[in-house]
Short mmCIF file of C-alpha atoms in Angstrom, two decimals:
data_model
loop_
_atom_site.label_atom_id
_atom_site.label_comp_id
_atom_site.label_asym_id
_atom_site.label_seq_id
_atom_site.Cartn_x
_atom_site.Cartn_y
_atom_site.Cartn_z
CA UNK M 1 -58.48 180.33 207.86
CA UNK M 2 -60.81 180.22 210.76
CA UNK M 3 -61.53 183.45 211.92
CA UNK M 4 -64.56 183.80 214.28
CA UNK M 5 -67.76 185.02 212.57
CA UNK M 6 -69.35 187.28 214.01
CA UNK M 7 -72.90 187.11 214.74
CA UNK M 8 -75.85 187.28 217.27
CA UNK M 9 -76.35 183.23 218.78
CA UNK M 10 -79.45 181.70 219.65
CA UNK M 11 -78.50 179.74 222.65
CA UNK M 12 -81.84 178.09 223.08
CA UNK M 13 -81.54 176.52 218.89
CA UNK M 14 -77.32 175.77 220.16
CA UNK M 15 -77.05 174.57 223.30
CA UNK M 16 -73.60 175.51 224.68
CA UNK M 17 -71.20 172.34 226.28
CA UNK M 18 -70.56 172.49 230.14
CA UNK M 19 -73.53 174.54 230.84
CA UNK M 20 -77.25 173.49 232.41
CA UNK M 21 -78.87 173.93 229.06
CA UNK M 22 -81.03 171.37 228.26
CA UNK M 23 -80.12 168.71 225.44
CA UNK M 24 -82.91 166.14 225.11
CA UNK M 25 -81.85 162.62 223.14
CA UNK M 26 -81.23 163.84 219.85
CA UNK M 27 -84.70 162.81 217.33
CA UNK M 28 -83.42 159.79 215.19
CA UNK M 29 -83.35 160.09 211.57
CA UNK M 30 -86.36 160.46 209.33
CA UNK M 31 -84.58 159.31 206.40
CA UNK M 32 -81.75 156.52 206.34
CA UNK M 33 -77.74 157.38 205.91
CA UNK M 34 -76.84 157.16 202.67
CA UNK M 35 -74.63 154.08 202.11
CA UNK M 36 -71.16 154.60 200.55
CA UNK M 37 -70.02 151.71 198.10
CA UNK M 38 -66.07 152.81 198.16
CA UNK M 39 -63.65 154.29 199.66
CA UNK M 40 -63.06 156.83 196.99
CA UNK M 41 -66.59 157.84 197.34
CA UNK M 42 -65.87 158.26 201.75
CA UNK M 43 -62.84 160.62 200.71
CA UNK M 44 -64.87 162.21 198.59
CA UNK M 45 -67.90 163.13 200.96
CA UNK M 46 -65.13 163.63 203.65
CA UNK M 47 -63.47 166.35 201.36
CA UNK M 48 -67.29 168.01 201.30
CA UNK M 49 -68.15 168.30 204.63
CA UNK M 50 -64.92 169.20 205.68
CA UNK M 51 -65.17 172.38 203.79
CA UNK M 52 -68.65 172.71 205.35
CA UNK M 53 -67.55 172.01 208.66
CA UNK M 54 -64.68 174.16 208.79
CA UNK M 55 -67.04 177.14 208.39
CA UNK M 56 -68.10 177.83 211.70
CA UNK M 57 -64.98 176.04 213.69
CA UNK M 58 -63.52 178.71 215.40
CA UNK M 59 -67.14 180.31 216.57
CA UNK M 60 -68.35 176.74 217.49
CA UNK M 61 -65.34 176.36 219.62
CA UNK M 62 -65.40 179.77 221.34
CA UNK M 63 -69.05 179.50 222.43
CA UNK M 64 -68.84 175.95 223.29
CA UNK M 65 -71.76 175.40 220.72
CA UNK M 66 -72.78 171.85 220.11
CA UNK M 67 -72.58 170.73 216.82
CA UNK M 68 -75.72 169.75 216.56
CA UNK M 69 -76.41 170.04 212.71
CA UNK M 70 -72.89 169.16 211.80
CA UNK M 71 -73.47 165.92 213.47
CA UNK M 72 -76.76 164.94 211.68
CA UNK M 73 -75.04 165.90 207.84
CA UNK M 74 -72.22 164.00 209.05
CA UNK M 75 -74.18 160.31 210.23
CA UNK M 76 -76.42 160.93 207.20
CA UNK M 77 -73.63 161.38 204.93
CA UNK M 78 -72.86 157.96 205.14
CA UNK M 79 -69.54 158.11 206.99
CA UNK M 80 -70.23 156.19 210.32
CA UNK M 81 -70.86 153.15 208.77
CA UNK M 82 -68.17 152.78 206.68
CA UNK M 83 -66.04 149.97 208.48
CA UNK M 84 -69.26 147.83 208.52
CA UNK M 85 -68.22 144.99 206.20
CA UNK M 86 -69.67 144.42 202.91
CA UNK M 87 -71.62 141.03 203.83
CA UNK M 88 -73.54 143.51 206.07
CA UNK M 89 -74.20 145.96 203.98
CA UNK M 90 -71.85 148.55 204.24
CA UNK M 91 -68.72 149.73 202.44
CA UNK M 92 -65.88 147.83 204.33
CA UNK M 93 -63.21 150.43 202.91
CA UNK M 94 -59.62 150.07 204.08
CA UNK M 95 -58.80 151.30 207.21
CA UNK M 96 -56.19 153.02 205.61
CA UNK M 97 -59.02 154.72 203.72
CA UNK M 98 -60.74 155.08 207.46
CA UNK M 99 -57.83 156.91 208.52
CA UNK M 100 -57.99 159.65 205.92
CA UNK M 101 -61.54 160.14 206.75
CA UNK M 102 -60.73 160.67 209.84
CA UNK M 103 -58.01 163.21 209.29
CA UNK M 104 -59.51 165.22 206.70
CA UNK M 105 -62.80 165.76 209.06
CA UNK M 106 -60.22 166.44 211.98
CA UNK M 107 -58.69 168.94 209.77
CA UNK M 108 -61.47 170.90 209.45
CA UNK M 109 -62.98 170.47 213.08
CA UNK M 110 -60.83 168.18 215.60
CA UNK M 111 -64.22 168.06 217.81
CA UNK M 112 -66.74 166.79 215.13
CA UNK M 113 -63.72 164.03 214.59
CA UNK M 114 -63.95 162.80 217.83
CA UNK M 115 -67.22 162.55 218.51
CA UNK M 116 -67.36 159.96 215.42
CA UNK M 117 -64.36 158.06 216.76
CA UNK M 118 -65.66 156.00 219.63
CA UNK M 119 -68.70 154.77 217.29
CA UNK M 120 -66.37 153.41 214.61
CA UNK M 121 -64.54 151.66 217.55
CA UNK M 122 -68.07 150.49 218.10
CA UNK M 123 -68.29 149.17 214.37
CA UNK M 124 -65.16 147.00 214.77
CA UNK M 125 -66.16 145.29 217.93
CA UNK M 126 -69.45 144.25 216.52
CA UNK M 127 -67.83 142.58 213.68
CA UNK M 128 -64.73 140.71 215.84
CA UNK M 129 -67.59 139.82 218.50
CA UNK M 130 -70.95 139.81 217.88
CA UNK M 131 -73.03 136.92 216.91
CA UNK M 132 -75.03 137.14 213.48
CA UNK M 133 -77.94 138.12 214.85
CA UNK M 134 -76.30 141.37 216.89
CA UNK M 135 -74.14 141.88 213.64
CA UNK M 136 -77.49 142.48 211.86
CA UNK M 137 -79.67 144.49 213.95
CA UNK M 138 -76.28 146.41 215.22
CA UNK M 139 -75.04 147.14 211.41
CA UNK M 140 -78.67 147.65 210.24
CA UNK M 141 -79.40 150.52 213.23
CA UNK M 142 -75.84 151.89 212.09
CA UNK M 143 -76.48 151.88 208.22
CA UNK M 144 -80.07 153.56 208.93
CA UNK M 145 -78.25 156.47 210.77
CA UNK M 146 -78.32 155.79 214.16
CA UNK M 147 -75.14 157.57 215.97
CA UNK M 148 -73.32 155.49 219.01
CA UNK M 149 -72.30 157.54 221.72
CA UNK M 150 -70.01 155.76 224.31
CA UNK M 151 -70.16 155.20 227.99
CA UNK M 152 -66.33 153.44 228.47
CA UNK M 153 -63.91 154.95 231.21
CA UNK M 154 -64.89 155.98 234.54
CA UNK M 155 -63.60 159.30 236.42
CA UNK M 156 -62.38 157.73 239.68
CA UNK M 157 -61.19 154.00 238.69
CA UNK M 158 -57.70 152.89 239.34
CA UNK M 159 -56.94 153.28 235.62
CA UNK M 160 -58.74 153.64 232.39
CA UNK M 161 -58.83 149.80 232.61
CA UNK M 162 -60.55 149.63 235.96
CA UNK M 163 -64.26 149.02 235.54
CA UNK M 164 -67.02 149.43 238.71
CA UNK M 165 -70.32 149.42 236.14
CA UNK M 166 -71.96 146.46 236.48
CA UNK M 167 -74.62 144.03 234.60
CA UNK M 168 -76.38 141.80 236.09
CA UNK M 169 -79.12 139.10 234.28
CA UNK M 170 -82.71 138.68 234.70
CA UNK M 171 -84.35 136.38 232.30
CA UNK M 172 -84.19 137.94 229.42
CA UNK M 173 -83.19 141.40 230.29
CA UNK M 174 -79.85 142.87 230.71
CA UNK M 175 -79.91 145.59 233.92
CA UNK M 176 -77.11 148.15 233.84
CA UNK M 177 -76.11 150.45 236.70
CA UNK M 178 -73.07 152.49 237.19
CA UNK M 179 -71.29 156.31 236.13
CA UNK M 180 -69.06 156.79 233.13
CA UNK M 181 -67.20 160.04 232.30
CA UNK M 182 -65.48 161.01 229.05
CA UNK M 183 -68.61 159.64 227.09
CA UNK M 184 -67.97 161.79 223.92
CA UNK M 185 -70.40 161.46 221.66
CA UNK M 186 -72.89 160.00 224.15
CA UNK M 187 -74.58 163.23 224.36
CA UNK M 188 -75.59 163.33 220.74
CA UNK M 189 -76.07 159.45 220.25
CA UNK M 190 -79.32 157.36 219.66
CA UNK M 191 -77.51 154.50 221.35
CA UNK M 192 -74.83 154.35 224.18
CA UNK M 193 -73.19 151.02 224.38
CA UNK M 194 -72.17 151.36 228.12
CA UNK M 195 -69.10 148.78 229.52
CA UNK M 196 -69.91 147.05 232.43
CA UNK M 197 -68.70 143.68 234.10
CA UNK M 198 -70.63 140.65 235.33
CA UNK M 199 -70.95 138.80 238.71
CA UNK M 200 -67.72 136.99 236.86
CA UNK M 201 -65.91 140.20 235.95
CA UNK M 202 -66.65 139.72 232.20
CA UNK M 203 -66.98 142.50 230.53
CA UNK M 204 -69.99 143.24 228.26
CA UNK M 205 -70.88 145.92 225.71
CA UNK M 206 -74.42 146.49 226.48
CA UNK M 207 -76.43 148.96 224.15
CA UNK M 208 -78.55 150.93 225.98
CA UNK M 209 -80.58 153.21 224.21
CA UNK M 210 -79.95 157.78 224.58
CA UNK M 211 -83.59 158.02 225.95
CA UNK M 212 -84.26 154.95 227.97
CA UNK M 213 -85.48 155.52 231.65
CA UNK M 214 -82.75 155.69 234.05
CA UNK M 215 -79.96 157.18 231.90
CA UNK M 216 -78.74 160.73 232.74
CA UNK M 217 -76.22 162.32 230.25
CA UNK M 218 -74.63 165.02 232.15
CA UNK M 219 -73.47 168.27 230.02
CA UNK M 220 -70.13 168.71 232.15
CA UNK M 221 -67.36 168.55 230.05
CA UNK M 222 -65.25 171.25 231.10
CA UNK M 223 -61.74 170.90 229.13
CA UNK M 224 -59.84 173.53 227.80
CA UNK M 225 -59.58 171.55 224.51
CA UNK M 226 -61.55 169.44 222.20
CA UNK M 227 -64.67 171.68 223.82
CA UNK M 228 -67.52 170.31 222.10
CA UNK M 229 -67.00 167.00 221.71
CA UNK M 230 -69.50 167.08 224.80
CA UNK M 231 -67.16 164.31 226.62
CA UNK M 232 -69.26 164.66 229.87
CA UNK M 233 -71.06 161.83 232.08
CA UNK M 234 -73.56 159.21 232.25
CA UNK M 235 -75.33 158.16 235.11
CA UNK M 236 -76.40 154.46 234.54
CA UNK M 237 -79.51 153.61 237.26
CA UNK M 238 -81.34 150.02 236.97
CA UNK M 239 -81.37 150.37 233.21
CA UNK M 240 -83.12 147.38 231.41
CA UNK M 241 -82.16 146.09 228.23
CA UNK M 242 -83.23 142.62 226.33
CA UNK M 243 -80.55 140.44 226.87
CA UNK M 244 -79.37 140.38 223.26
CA UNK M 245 -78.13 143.45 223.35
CA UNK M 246 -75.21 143.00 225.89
CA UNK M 247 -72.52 141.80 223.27
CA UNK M 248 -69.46 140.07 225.09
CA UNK M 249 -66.28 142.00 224.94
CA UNK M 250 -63.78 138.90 223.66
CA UNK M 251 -61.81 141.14 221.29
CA UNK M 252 -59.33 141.77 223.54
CA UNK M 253 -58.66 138.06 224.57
CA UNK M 254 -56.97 136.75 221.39
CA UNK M 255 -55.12 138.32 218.73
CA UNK M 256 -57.63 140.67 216.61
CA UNK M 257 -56.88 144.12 215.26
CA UNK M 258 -59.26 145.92 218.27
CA UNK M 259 -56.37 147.83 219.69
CA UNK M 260 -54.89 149.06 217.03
CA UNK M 261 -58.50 150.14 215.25
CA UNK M 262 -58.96 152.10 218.11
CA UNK M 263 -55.53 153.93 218.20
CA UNK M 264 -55.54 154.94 214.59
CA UNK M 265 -58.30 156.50 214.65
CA UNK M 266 -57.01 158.56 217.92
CA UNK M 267 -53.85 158.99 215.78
CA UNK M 268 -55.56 160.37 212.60
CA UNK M 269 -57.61 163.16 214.85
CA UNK M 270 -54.01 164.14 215.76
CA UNK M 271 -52.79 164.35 212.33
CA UNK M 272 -55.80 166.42 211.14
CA UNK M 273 -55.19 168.58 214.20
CA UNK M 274 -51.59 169.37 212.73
CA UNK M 275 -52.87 169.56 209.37
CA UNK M 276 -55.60 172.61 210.25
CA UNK M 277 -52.86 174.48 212.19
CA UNK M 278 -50.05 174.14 209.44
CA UNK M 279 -52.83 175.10 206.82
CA UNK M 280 -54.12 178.36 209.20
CA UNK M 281 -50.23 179.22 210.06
CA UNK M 282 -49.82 179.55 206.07
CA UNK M 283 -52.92 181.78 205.60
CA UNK M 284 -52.02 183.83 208.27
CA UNK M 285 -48.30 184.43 207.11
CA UNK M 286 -49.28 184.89 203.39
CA UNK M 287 -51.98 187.25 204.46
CA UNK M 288 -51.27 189.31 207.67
CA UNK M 289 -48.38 188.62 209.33
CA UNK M 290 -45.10 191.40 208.76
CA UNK M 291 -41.83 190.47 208.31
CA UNK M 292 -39.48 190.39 210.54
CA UNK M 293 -37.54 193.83 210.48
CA UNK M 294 -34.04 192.41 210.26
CA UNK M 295 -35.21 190.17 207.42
CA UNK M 296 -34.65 192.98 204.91
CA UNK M 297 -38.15 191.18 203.23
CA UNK M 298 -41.20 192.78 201.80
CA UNK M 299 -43.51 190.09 203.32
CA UNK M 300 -43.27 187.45 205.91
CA UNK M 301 -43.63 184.85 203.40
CA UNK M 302 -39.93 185.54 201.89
CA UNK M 303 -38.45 185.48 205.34
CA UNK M 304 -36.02 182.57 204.76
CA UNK M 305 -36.33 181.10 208.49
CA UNK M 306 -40.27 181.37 208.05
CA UNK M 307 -39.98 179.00 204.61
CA UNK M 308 -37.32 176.49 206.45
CA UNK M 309 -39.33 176.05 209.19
CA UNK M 310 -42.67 175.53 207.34
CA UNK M 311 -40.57 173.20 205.31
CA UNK M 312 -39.72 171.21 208.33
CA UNK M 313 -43.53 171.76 209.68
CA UNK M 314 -44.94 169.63 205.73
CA UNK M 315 -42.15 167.04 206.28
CA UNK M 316 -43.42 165.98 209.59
CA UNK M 317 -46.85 166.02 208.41
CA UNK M 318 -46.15 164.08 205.34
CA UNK M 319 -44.14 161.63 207.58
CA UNK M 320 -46.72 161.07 209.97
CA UNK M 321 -49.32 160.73 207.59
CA UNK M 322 -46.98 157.97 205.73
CA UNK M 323 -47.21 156.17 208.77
CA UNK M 324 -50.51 155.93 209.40
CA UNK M 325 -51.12 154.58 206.03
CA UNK M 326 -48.72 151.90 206.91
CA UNK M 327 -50.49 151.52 209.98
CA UNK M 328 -53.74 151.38 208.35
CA UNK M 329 -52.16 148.69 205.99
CA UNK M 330 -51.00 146.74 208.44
CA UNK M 331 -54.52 146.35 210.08
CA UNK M 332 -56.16 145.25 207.23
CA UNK M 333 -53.57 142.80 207.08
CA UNK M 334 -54.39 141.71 210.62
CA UNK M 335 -58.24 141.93 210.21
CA UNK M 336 -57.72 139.54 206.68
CA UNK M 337 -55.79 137.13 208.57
CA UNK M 338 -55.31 137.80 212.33
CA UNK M 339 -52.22 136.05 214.17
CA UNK M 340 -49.98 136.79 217.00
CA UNK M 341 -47.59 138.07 214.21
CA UNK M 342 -49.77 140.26 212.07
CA UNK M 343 -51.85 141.48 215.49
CA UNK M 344 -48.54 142.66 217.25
CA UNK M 345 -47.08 144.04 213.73
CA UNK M 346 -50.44 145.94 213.36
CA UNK M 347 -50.05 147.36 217.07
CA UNK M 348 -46.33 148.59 216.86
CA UNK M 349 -47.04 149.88 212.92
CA UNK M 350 -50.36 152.26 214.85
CA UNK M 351 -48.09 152.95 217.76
CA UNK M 352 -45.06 154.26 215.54
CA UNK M 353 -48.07 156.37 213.70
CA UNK M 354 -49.17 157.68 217.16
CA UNK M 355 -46.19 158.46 218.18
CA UNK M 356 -45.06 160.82 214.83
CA UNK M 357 -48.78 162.22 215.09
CA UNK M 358 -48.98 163.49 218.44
CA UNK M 359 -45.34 165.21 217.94
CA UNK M 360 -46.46 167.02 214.52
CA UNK M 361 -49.44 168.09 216.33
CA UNK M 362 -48.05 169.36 219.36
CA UNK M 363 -45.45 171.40 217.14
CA UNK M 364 -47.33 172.79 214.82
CA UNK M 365 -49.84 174.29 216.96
CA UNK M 366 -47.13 175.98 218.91
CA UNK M 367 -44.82 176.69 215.54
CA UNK M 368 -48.14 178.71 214.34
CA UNK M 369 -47.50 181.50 216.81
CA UNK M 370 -43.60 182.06 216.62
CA UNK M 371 -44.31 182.29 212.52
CA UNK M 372 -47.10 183.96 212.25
CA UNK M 373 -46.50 186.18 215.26
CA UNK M 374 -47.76 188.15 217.96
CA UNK M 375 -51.25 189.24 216.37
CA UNK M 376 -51.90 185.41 215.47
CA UNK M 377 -52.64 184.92 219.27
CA UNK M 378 -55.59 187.89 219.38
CA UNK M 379 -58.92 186.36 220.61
CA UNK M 380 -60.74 187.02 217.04
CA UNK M 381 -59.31 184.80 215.43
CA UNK M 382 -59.10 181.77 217.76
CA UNK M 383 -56.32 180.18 216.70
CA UNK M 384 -55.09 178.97 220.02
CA UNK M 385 -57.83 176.20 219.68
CA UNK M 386 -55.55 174.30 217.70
CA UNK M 387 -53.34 174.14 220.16
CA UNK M 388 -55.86 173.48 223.18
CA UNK M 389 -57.20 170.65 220.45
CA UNK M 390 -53.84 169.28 220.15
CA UNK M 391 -52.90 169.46 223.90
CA UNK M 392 -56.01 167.97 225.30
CA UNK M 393 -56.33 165.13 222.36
CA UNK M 394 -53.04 163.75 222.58
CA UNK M 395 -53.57 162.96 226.27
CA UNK M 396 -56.25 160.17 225.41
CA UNK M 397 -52.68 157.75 226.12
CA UNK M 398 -49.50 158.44 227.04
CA UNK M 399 -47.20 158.55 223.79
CA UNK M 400 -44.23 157.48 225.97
CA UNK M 401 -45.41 154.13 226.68
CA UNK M 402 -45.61 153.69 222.91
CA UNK M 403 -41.82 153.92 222.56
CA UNK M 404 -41.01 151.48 225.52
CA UNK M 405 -43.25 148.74 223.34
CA UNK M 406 -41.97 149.57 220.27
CA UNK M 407 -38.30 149.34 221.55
CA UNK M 408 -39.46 145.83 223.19
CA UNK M 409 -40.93 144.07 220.46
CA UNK M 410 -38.05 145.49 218.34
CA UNK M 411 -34.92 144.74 220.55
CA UNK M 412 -36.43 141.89 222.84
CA UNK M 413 -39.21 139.86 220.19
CA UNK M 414 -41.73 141.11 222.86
CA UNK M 415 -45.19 141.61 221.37
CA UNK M 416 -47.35 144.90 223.09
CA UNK M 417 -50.15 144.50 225.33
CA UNK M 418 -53.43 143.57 223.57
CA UNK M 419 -56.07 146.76 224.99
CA UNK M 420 -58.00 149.73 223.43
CA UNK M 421 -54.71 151.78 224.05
CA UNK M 422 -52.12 149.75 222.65
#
């Protein structure tokens, strides 16, 4: 269970989120990522540093502490690069498989899950749109260790699909200009691939690298949850690129598994989320809680409405995480052989996963306090970040528009949208 360790911190060695400390661009590797050759061996490492990571959680999250050595064991462990397809080198495990990953790291620490989320994204879009020469260098920075950050949605658009960042070509060079905001991971990156349109309003991926001159990566993310995922700004001004890095964003305009890549992984954060609170609400009951006095019970463990309702707490879990295997299944179906069939079955099979994910998550982290009771919620122990994790996470797109496209392509044959959150 994650209960705060205490301990004198070093703020100038961890540099605390939504704060004026200084974070320079983050040194790139001096050794490259290890390269994982299966899926069982990416559960595997997952199962390691989750144990690793979860040590430190709950004082990481109360101090808004970066996670800056987290991050490096986790890029170097082989992990980001493990939906890079085999013809390029890297491991091409199931997204099924992907989805686990994701879940078990979540589990431990929901932040560190996050920050890794918008990178695989990254990995996917490469591979639907990139020509062979961007699908080498691009797979070869990520198998050396090189971390994408993101610089995607913009604070004061019209929606999330609303883009004012622009790129404009001279010769050779792409030049970038523009503000993003929720760029988690971009603070930590070696690379931000920043979306921006043309004079046409095509949109371009155009990877920009952490250090270059003109790019500002503000340390402003102020949330109550999800606290050091570092999801602050980036300031975009005249930035030049060559031109082959700007990799045309296509994905999106025929039927390719884009969408739903991007929602399971939002989905498995959620499940992990659920999975760390139902695992600390257990701890906590076997461990400190009392029972309840009209109970007649020795310990709060044998208090029969306790066990029924972390009964019901496991079946939701297991029933969310059954779906996003299906989900999972279903897009490497799609990514095999992509249609308008197996594209919209792959989108409603991620959206039914979303939808069971975000409501396990959102009850569990609120069950915890009712069962383990009142001295769950004091401040040493930190448990409430679970539930500030869950709350701010499941936001990322609203769950309610997933039943209204579920219910259409079931009832009226009508396939969803095709976007990054559908």
């Amino acid at each position: 269970m994650g209960i705060i360790e205490q301990q004198p911190i070093d703020y100038t060695v961890h540099p605390r989120v939504n704060s004026s400390d200084p974070v320079p661009p983050r040194p790139r590797p001096q050794t490259p990522a290890h390269i994982i050759t299966s899926d069982a061996e990416a559960i595997e490492i997952a199962q390691r540093l989750a144990a690793e990571f979860t040590t430190g959680a709950a004082l990481r999250d109360r101090e808004g502490l970066l996670p800056l050595a987290e991050i490096d064991a986790y890029s170097q462990s082989g992990l980001w690069g493990i939906n890079v397809p085999k013809a390029y080198g890297g491991a091409g495990v199931s997204y099924r498989t992907l989805a686990r990953v994701i879940a078990i790291i979540a589990a431990a620490d929901s932040s560190i899950a996050q920050i890794t989320q918008n990178h695989l994204s990254i990995n996917g879009h490469i591979d639907l749109d990139g020509t062979e020469a961007q699908k080498r260098e691009f797979f070869g920075w990520v198998l050396s260790g090189l971390r994408f950050g993101n610089a995607f949605s913009e604070l004061n658009s019209k929606n999330v699909g609303t883009f004012e960042t622009r790129v404009a070509f001279d010769g050779d060079e792409a030049v970038v200009n523009g503000e993003k905001f929720y760029t988690t991971g971009a603070l930590l990156s070696h690379i931000i691939p920043v979306v921006a349109l043309d004079a046409d309003e095509k949109s371009y991926l155009v990877f920009v690298d952490r250090e270059a001159p003109g790019i500002t990566v503000t340390n402003n993310w102020s949330s109550f949850g999800q606290r050091t995922t570092a999801s602050g700004s980036v300031r975009i001004e005249n930035v030049r690129v060559p031109k082959s890095r700007a990799l045309p964003v296509l994905a999106f305009d025929r039927p390719t598994v884009a969408g739903p890549v991007s929602q399971i992984i939002q989905a498995a954060i959620d499940a992990g989320i659920a999975r760390g609170a139902i695992d600390d609400a257990i701890a906590f009951i076997k461990t400190q809680s009392r029972p309840w006095i009209d109970s007649g019970k020795e310990t709060a463990g044998e208090d029969p409405f306790t066990i029924a309702a972390i009964g019901d707490l496991k079946i939701r879990l297991h029933a969310a995480e059954a779906l996003l295997d299906i989900a999972g299944e279903a897009i490497d179906a799609g990514l095999a052989n992509a249609t308008e069939d197996t594209i919209a079955e792959a989108t409603v099979k991620t959206a039914e996963a979303k939808v069971l994910t975000t409501e396990i998550a959102i009850l569990a982290t609120n069950k915890l306090f009712e069962l383990a009771g009142t001295r769950s919620t004091l401040a040493k122990h930190n448990l409430d970040r679970h539930w500030r994790n869950a709350r701010a996470h499941t936001l990322h797109d609203p769950v309610r528009w997933k039943f209204f496209h579920v219910g259409n392509y079931y009832l009226n044959d009508l396939n969803p949208p095709r976007h990054a959150w559908s």
